[in-house]
């Protein structure tokens, strides 16, 4: 609403309300409602992504060296279940964007600005899906869970709704709610939304600024990396530890596509053209951040896949042997990596993530606070995730975790935190 009516000035509506120039109802009345066109577009979009996910087995792994797709196993759940997944996110992203560019340059079925032109009506559609899938997941958890042993009931209705009951809710053998909603439709849409914003900037201002190009390129690198490493994602906190509720369901449908793209939206209203040194600095910050993020995650993935029989920074990795007991009573042995970036800090991959996030924001200049929401949010999210993950690990590994924190004393930033 701030962008649509106040050119992205967050203080604008507040000042108008405080000074009596407008009421909240006036601002609400000017907000575009849901439309038939938006509902049709969104239904078509989600249906298309469901079909790509469920009906088209991955073929990219057959010809792309180094890419791991197709049928893959996830981590062991607390109840000892090992789920199998159809990994085809990169394929879905490529086909979706191929269709987008074919339309833009050859077919002309729709305007490249279609997402921006229906932005607020599509927001209502995304909310409907977000709340619908969250509600369905809760009902399913109570009455027909996929794996009853992995359900978690707290006795608090609102907590159950928000954080989820089922660990891996599924329909049929392959439609996994977590994998689908975490990656599709939100993250596939992320780069399409940015492209639509770039097209709108060109329509309104007759050119695309270097700031918009930087935002599109840097965020596209992150999105492509996500899908290239979708198999690795099966071992992350979202899949391995979070249950599926409103936090993931609504967050993936609404929060991610609407708030992770604020930089591109801002640049439609404020076409910032950066100086060459500023643009180069932003690009380098984003690329260095991506390098740290990717190499750190690769080190941990390599360590896990080889059970420590590998080289990290040219040396045999240092490890801490540990053990834990799963919910089914089975005793398991594991290893914690204390070499490479994981010897610098316990979550140094997040440093790279934060550097990339800051680069997106700095591309927008310093005129408004709104595009900096992302770095503020990510700093809070990742700090909280550090603490949440460490609490879980301390409970899981006990004294072995104490030995690990003694070997790697800092969580995120060496010497600071």
PDB file of N, CA and C in Angstrom, residues 134 161-164 182 238 242-252 255 377 381 384-385 388:
ATOM      1  N   UNK A 134      -2.338 -23.917   4.951  1.00  0.00           N
ATOM      2  CA  UNK A 134      -1.992 -24.026   6.372  1.00  0.00           C
ATOM      3  C   UNK A 134      -3.126 -24.695   7.148  1.00  0.00           C
ATOM      4  N   UNK A 161      -1.215 -24.492  14.868  1.00  0.00           N
ATOM      5  CA  UNK A 161      -1.559 -23.932  13.555  1.00  0.00           C
ATOM      6  C   UNK A 161      -0.363 -23.208  12.948  1.00  0.00           C
ATOM      7  N   UNK A 162       0.317 -22.424  13.752  1.00  0.00           N
ATOM      8  CA  UNK A 162       1.412 -21.616  13.229  1.00  0.00           C
ATOM      9  C   UNK A 162       2.638 -22.465  12.872  1.00  0.00           C
ATOM     10  N   UNK A 163       3.066 -23.332  13.772  1.00  0.00           N
ATOM     11  CA  UNK A 163       4.312 -24.063  13.578  1.00  0.00           C
ATOM     12  C   UNK A 163       4.118 -25.456  12.978  1.00  0.00           C
ATOM     13  N   UNK A 164       2.871 -25.933  12.950  1.00  0.00           N
ATOM     14  CA  UNK A 164       2.583 -27.183  12.268  1.00  0.00           C
ATOM     15  C   UNK A 164       2.544 -28.400  13.163  1.00  0.00           C
ATOM     16  N   UNK A 182       8.166 -24.779  -0.249  1.00  0.00           N
ATOM     17  CA  UNK A 182       9.415 -24.072   0.001  1.00  0.00           C
ATOM     18  C   UNK A 182      10.076 -23.619  -1.294  1.00  0.00           C
ATOM     19  N   UNK A 238      14.824 -26.328   7.480  1.00  0.00           N
ATOM     20  CA  UNK A 238      13.415 -26.270   7.077  1.00  0.00           C
ATOM     21  C   UNK A 238      12.841 -27.663   6.841  1.00  0.00           C
ATOM     22  N   UNK A 242      11.759 -28.428  10.939  1.00  0.00           N
ATOM     23  CA  UNK A 242      10.505 -27.676  11.066  1.00  0.00           C
ATOM     24  C   UNK A 242       9.308 -28.528  10.653  1.00  0.00           C
ATOM     25  N   UNK A 243       8.230 -28.417  11.398  1.00  0.00           N
ATOM     26  CA  UNK A 243       6.970 -29.016  10.986  1.00  0.00           C
ATOM     27  C   UNK A 243       6.271 -28.053  10.019  1.00  0.00           C
ATOM     28  N   UNK A 244       5.279 -28.569   9.296  1.00  0.00           N
ATOM     29  CA  UNK A 244       4.647 -27.752   8.258  1.00  0.00           C
ATOM     30  C   UNK A 244       3.343 -27.157   8.772  1.00  0.00           C
ATOM     31  N   UNK A 245       3.362 -25.845   8.992  1.00  0.00           N
ATOM     32  CA  UNK A 245       2.167 -25.121   9.414  1.00  0.00           C
ATOM     33  C   UNK A 245       2.115 -23.774   8.725  1.00  0.00           C
ATOM     34  N   UNK A 246       1.488 -22.818   9.379  1.00  0.00           N
ATOM     35  CA  UNK A 246       1.338 -21.475   8.800  1.00  0.00           C
ATOM     36  C   UNK A 246       2.695 -20.818   8.565  1.00  0.00           C
ATOM     37  N   UNK A 247       3.633 -21.074   9.461  1.00  0.00           N
ATOM     38  CA  UNK A 247       4.983 -20.490   9.369  1.00  0.00           C
ATOM     39  C   UNK A 247       5.603 -20.769   8.001  1.00  0.00           C
ATOM     40  N   UNK A 248       5.495 -22.003   7.523  1.00  0.00           N
ATOM     41  CA  UNK A 248       6.037 -22.358   6.219  1.00  0.00           C
ATOM     42  C   UNK A 248       5.002 -22.180   5.106  1.00  0.00           C
ATOM     43  N   UNK A 249       3.750 -22.590   5.349  1.00  0.00           N
ATOM     44  CA  UNK A 249       2.728 -22.528   4.310  1.00  0.00           C
ATOM     45  C   UNK A 249       2.423 -21.112   3.849  1.00  0.00           C
ATOM     46  N   UNK A 250       2.044 -20.248   4.784  1.00  0.00           N
ATOM     47  CA  UNK A 250       1.757 -18.855   4.436  1.00  0.00           C
ATOM     48  C   UNK A 250       3.045 -18.114   4.084  1.00  0.00           C
ATOM     49  N   UNK A 251       4.109 -18.428   4.818  1.00  0.00           N
ATOM     50  CA  UNK A 251       5.381 -17.744   4.563  1.00  0.00           C
ATOM     51  C   UNK A 251       5.875 -17.955   3.150  1.00  0.00           C
ATOM     52  N   UNK A 252       5.762 -19.187   2.646  1.00  0.00           N
ATOM     53  CA  UNK A 252       6.237 -19.482   1.293  1.00  0.00           C
ATOM     54  C   UNK A 252       5.333 -18.894   0.215  1.00  0.00           C
ATOM     55  N   UNK A 255       4.837 -14.286   2.237  1.00  0.00           N
ATOM     56  CA  UNK A 255       5.979 -13.536   2.779  1.00  0.00           C
ATOM     57  C   UNK A 255       7.152 -13.517   1.808  1.00  0.00           C
ATOM     58  N   UNK A 377      15.484  -7.891   8.197  1.00  0.00           N
ATOM     59  CA  UNK A 377      14.762  -9.139   8.442  1.00  0.00           C
ATOM     60  C   UNK A 377      15.704 -10.339   8.470  1.00  0.00           C
ATOM     61  N   UNK A 381      16.271 -13.016  11.333  1.00  0.00           N
ATOM     62  CA  UNK A 381      15.954 -14.414  11.037  1.00  0.00           C
ATOM     63  C   UNK A 381      17.144 -15.326  11.287  1.00  0.00           C
ATOM     64  N   UNK A 384      18.222 -15.545  14.966  1.00  0.00           N
ATOM     65  CA  UNK A 384      17.279 -16.414  15.672  1.00  0.00           C
ATOM     66  C   UNK A 384      17.485 -17.871  15.267  1.00  0.00           C
ATOM     67  N   UNK A 385      17.764 -18.098  13.978  1.00  0.00           N
ATOM     68  CA  UNK A 385      17.985 -19.467  13.513  1.00  0.00           C
ATOM     69  C   UNK A 385      19.248 -20.055  14.146  1.00  0.00           C
ATOM     70  N   UNK A 388      18.159 -20.993  17.652  1.00  0.00           N
ATOM     71  CA  UNK A 388      17.220 -22.108  17.627  1.00  0.00           C
ATOM     72  C   UNK A 388      17.936 -23.416  17.291  1.00  0.00           C
TER      73      UNK A 388
END
